[in-house]
């Protein structure tokens, strides 16, 4: 009966092990007072925020900042929503101006205007006005914007040189843009499959919007009180058609299959796509490119020049237990010192005028050489409407735009589907929380 | 006799073919993981990389705290699997010794509960865990072990315990009247092949559990390996060598354990244990 | 000794299921107090085209993949049932894909099914077959998902194997003497004996697929292209965890409960018919 003893011994060990592990788990919940901070972004961006936290920790050893990092902005809202539902929202959240309204409308955010008013380190006037406006909800500044990025054209200088093309000029037009992309779209080995695309752009409402504005079209019927998208009206529809033609007529961007096989951003990084439309967000990752030289150019202009604001802000949760400590961090992050740290990583176009015009952002030793493009674009920037249901509206409209882009339906059909399918979300957004027309 | 021989050969070929089909995806996954990063994707069927490298496995470490995730996965598995064994074998043992009508009722109940899809419980469990302050703790991942993970394991044990001849139980009852002792000294040791099977199945479950951490965990330092894969996919959607390396890495422990214990399963399906 | 299991079932299964049943009549976002709204959630959900589409997609997936999986498991189990060289290794190899953690497995298939660079399409092109665009193509996305589900059939395989092993060899010998060929034997003897098990397996698999497909879909297609793989779990996930609308999510769950109820009923009838749970021989699951 040796077996018996063996087994009973084993059971003792197993129970002991279980008990120890359970105790270990029980203990690890006892954490010191900390401020949780949720950010999104790729690995390079994540590092930038870790650097910021380290710098803060050096001067404020009494406050511990715990970073939670979500890689995909698409997942971000789901994660954030669940956190709020769980009753444990992160104290500080980095949120885009297209997304914070849903949380502000549910009264989940602590307005930061009063904090900013009392600050001795930063004033509202230190910021580019459009960024403060974008984060003003019902007349109150809700969150502190960290950046004033916008959509630009990243381009592979080596591929331009190889094709004998001049680099894009500051006032290039839609036609220049398409012609450049056509020259750069190449089938090198003649197998009938394109090896190098001239352009990469994700087919979404947010990417399309600046081109609508450039074509003198409005995006929504009434920017202060939007009740529907106006994609079916002529200037917007014309811009949509032009956008769709990039794929359907000119074929300068990958089709759906090729995009699914390898996405355009990866193609740009791999050197097989010449131009890629992105905001400043791409810069930290592209700085790791060793195989070619690259720079940025402004968006081409249509009937007028127009850009689209990309801006994220530090928001404070209504239920955060240590609001003053959290504000100390937000204030630090948006002081010239803090914004310079993030700017140096390449992640942001600083929202503080002073930092944006400094070497921290315009560093000539780091690509892109032409960072000035972002600052030159600022006067022409526009924003999408800030309403609580904007994320759904964008998602649905983008689905239809994508179908037109890849040739499943016509631009007209996509436009009218996008308009009708989003109408109810405008209604919900308006119904609950009509934005004040304060400007 | 030649005819018979060729039939056997046919079966062998069929078996080899089937096995190859089942292994092919894993084989491709492994090959791609050895592909050097940064080079163009392989576009021919000659998938063996010219310069095979383990570099991708190092890159995982540079991008995400995979070591921490591995430890978390190990921790969850080492608590959940013994707990599962304990509770499911207790339940199976008890059911096997109930009067026949109750037995039947319990078996049918377990079968019925097996049919409740997990989706139905996602958010009510979320609300429950919130109430119990289990959200964002390891408990949220471990707690299914409390019901033996799934009634399926209970039924597996039930089946094993029923097959032990009643004479053995009767003899044991002469020595001790304690059900717990009979379980510990007689029944459980005899059901070892089943225990091994349940351990392996529950390892697969806890090691590969993607939904629980997705729904109930928030803090990166608590994440387990399945989430690591999602993180990397979102960070580098087209970096296939890296993603395949991660897939290989996360499969490493369960596959190794399975192959090591595999000889023992030969006995598992014999008619009489 | 049955207590922990019973308690666990009550707290982790019965109680949450009960709550979600009732939540369907409330508006609840997890933050404010629930508000009674009567049947509003049902009206909202059952008039939502996306909801109806998600059910269609789910059913399509289940109806095609379950028979394939169960029959596949049966055929493969039959193939490696009798003795032969390396038998246990063959069995191990068939079981191996089931051991792979689900997200890793999905990732591998996402690469295999890559329309341009994926090994599968390279192979298909090499032997001159058309190479579909799989998950990127609205038409081929569902077949792609079904294909992915076909490799992880280890559990069904084991159950079939056990059931086949449980058949007394004397039956086969007797049939051989009576001159039955392999097919006849399979058709008239093996199959009828195994039918209840195959049916049980099919029901269990149907429920499993409902759930398992979620991980695959979330990681591989996220419901796309253009809702081609938008299934009920995805709808419930979005309602519950993205929009924090637990009421409508619960209302959507009612469909699931109805399906589950039907399945359990069938199961009970089958169990009664074949006396499962009372006799030893046929009891496998």
Short mmCIF file of C-alpha atoms in Angstrom, two decimals, chain A residues 74 77-78 81-82 84-85 87 108 193 256-258 260-262 267 392 395-396 399-400 403 408 417 421, chain C residues 29-31 50 114-117 125 133 136-138 218 222 225-227 230 237-238 241-244 246:
data_model
loop_
_atom_site.label_atom_id
_atom_site.label_comp_id
_atom_site.label_asym_id
_atom_site.label_seq_id
_atom_site.Cartn_x
_atom_site.Cartn_y
_atom_site.Cartn_z
CA UNK A 74 -10.56 51.08 -31.62
CA UNK A 77 -13.53 52.99 -25.80
CA UNK A 78 -14.74 49.45 -25.09
CA UNK A 81 -16.54 51.91 -20.96
CA UNK A 82 -16.08 48.60 -19.20
CA UNK A 84 -16.37 52.77 -15.83
CA UNK A 85 -19.02 50.04 -15.55
CA UNK A 87 -16.60 51.04 -10.99
CA UNK A 108 -18.26 60.57 -15.87
CA UNK A 193 0.46 42.47 -59.71
CA UNK A 256 -9.27 45.17 -50.29
CA UNK A 257 -7.46 41.89 -50.71
CA UNK A 258 -4.03 43.43 -50.79
CA UNK A 260 -6.04 42.54 -45.93
CA UNK A 261 -2.88 40.68 -46.88
CA UNK A 262 -0.63 43.50 -45.69
CA UNK A 267 3.69 48.57 -46.62
CA UNK A 392 -20.94 55.34 -33.80
CA UNK A 395 -17.98 53.83 -37.55
CA UNK A 396 -21.14 53.40 -39.59
CA UNK A 399 -18.31 51.09 -43.26
CA UNK A 400 -20.18 52.49 -46.25
CA UNK A 403 -17.52 49.57 -49.44
CA UNK A 408 -18.89 47.08 -53.78
CA UNK A 417 -26.61 54.81 -46.85
CA UNK A 421 -27.91 54.88 -41.19
CA UNK C 29 -25.84 50.70 -17.80
CA UNK C 30 -23.97 49.29 -14.83
CA UNK C 31 -23.60 52.77 -13.36
CA UNK C 50 -28.10 43.90 -37.19
CA UNK C 114 -3.73 35.49 -45.79
CA UNK C 115 -5.04 36.01 -49.32
CA UNK C 116 -1.72 36.89 -50.95
CA UNK C 117 1.10 35.55 -48.83
CA UNK C 125 -2.14 28.41 -56.70
CA UNK C 133 -9.61 35.58 -50.59
CA UNK C 136 -11.20 39.41 -46.71
CA UNK C 137 -14.03 38.38 -49.03
CA UNK C 138 -17.66 38.77 -47.87
CA UNK C 218 -13.00 39.07 -32.64
CA UNK C 222 -14.26 41.67 -36.07
CA UNK C 225 -16.16 42.32 -44.10
CA UNK C 226 -19.37 44.34 -43.94
CA UNK C 227 -21.10 42.19 -41.29
CA UNK C 230 -21.22 39.48 -37.48
CA UNK C 237 -20.52 41.77 -26.61
CA UNK C 238 -21.02 45.14 -28.27
CA UNK C 241 -19.36 45.77 -23.01
CA UNK C 242 -19.12 48.56 -25.56
CA UNK C 243 -22.43 50.36 -25.22
CA UNK C 244 -23.02 49.26 -21.60
CA UNK C 246 -27.07 45.40 -20.29
#
